[in-house]
C-alpha atoms as one frame of an Amber mdcrd trajectory, in Angstrom:
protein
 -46.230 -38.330 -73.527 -44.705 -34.905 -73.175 -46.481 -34.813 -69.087 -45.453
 -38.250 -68.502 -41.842 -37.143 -69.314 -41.885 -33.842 -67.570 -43.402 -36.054
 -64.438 -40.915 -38.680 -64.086 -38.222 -36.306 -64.783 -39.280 -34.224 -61.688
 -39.547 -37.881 -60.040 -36.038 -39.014 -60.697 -34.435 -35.764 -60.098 -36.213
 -35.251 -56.497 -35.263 -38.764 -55.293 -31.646 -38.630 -57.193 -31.042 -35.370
 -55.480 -31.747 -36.667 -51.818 -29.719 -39.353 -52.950 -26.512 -37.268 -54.098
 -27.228 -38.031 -57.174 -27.515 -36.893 -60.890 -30.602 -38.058 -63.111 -30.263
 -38.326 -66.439 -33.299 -37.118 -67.966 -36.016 -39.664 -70.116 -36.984 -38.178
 -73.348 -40.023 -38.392 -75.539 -38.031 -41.344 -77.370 -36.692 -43.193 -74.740
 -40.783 -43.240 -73.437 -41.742 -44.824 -76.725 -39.214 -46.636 -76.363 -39.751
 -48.101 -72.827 -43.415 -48.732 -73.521 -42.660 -50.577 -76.759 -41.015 -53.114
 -75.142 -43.531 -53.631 -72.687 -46.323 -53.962 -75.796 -43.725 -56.872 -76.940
 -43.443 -58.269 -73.609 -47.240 -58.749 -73.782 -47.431 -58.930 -77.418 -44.944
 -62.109 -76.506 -46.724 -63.600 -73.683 -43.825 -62.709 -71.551 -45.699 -59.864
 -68.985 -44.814 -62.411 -66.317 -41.261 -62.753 -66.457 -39.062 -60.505 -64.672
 -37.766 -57.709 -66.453 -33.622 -58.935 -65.962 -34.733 -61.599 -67.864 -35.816
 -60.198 -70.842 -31.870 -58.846 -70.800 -30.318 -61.842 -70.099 -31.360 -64.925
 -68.939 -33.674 -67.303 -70.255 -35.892 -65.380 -72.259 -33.370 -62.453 -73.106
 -34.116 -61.294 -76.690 -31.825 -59.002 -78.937 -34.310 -56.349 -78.903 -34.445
 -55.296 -74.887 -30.572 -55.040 -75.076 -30.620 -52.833 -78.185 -32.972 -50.784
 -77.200 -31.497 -49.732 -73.898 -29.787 -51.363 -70.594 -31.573 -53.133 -67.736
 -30.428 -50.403 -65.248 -32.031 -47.529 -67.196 -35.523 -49.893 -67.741 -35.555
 -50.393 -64.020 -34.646 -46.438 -63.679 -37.774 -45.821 -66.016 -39.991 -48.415
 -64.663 -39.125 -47.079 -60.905 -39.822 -43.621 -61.820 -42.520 -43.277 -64.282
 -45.192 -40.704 -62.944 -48.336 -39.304 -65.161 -49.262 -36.992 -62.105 -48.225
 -33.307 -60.654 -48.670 -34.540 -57.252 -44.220 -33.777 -56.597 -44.929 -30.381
 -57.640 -46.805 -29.938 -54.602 -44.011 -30.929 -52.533 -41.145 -29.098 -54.498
């Protein structure tokens, strides 16, 4: 979890950066966090539905919104890197 984390930070921050931008770095928590509600998206038969539904819409449910914000899910889900292939190019 701990490379995933280090990876997608380096992610976020390159493209932020080009961007003019500040990214707010994921933590070990917030990872759990984001992959537990994709086990309860599949867990709930839901893995094709659009994630800005789980938040509102049709199928939103109590537990995406409490857990964190549709922006930061898409942030996470956009970013999320298990690799050191930026570090080449940084």
């Amino acid at each position: 979890m701990r490379e995933i984390v280090n990876c997608t930070n380096l992610e976020g921050r390159h493209v932020y950066k080009a961007k003019g931008k500040l990214w707010k770095d994921l933590t070990v928590d917030e990872l759990y966090a984001f992959c537990g509600l994709l086990i309860y998206a599949g867990v709930d038969k839901s893995w094709d539905v659009p994630a800005r539904e789980f938040f509102s819409g049709e199928f939103a449910n109590l537990i995406y919104c409490a857990t964190m914000s549709i922006c930061r899910f898409e942030e996470i889900q956009r970013f999320i890197r298990f690799d050191e292939e930026l570090k080449k190019h940084i």
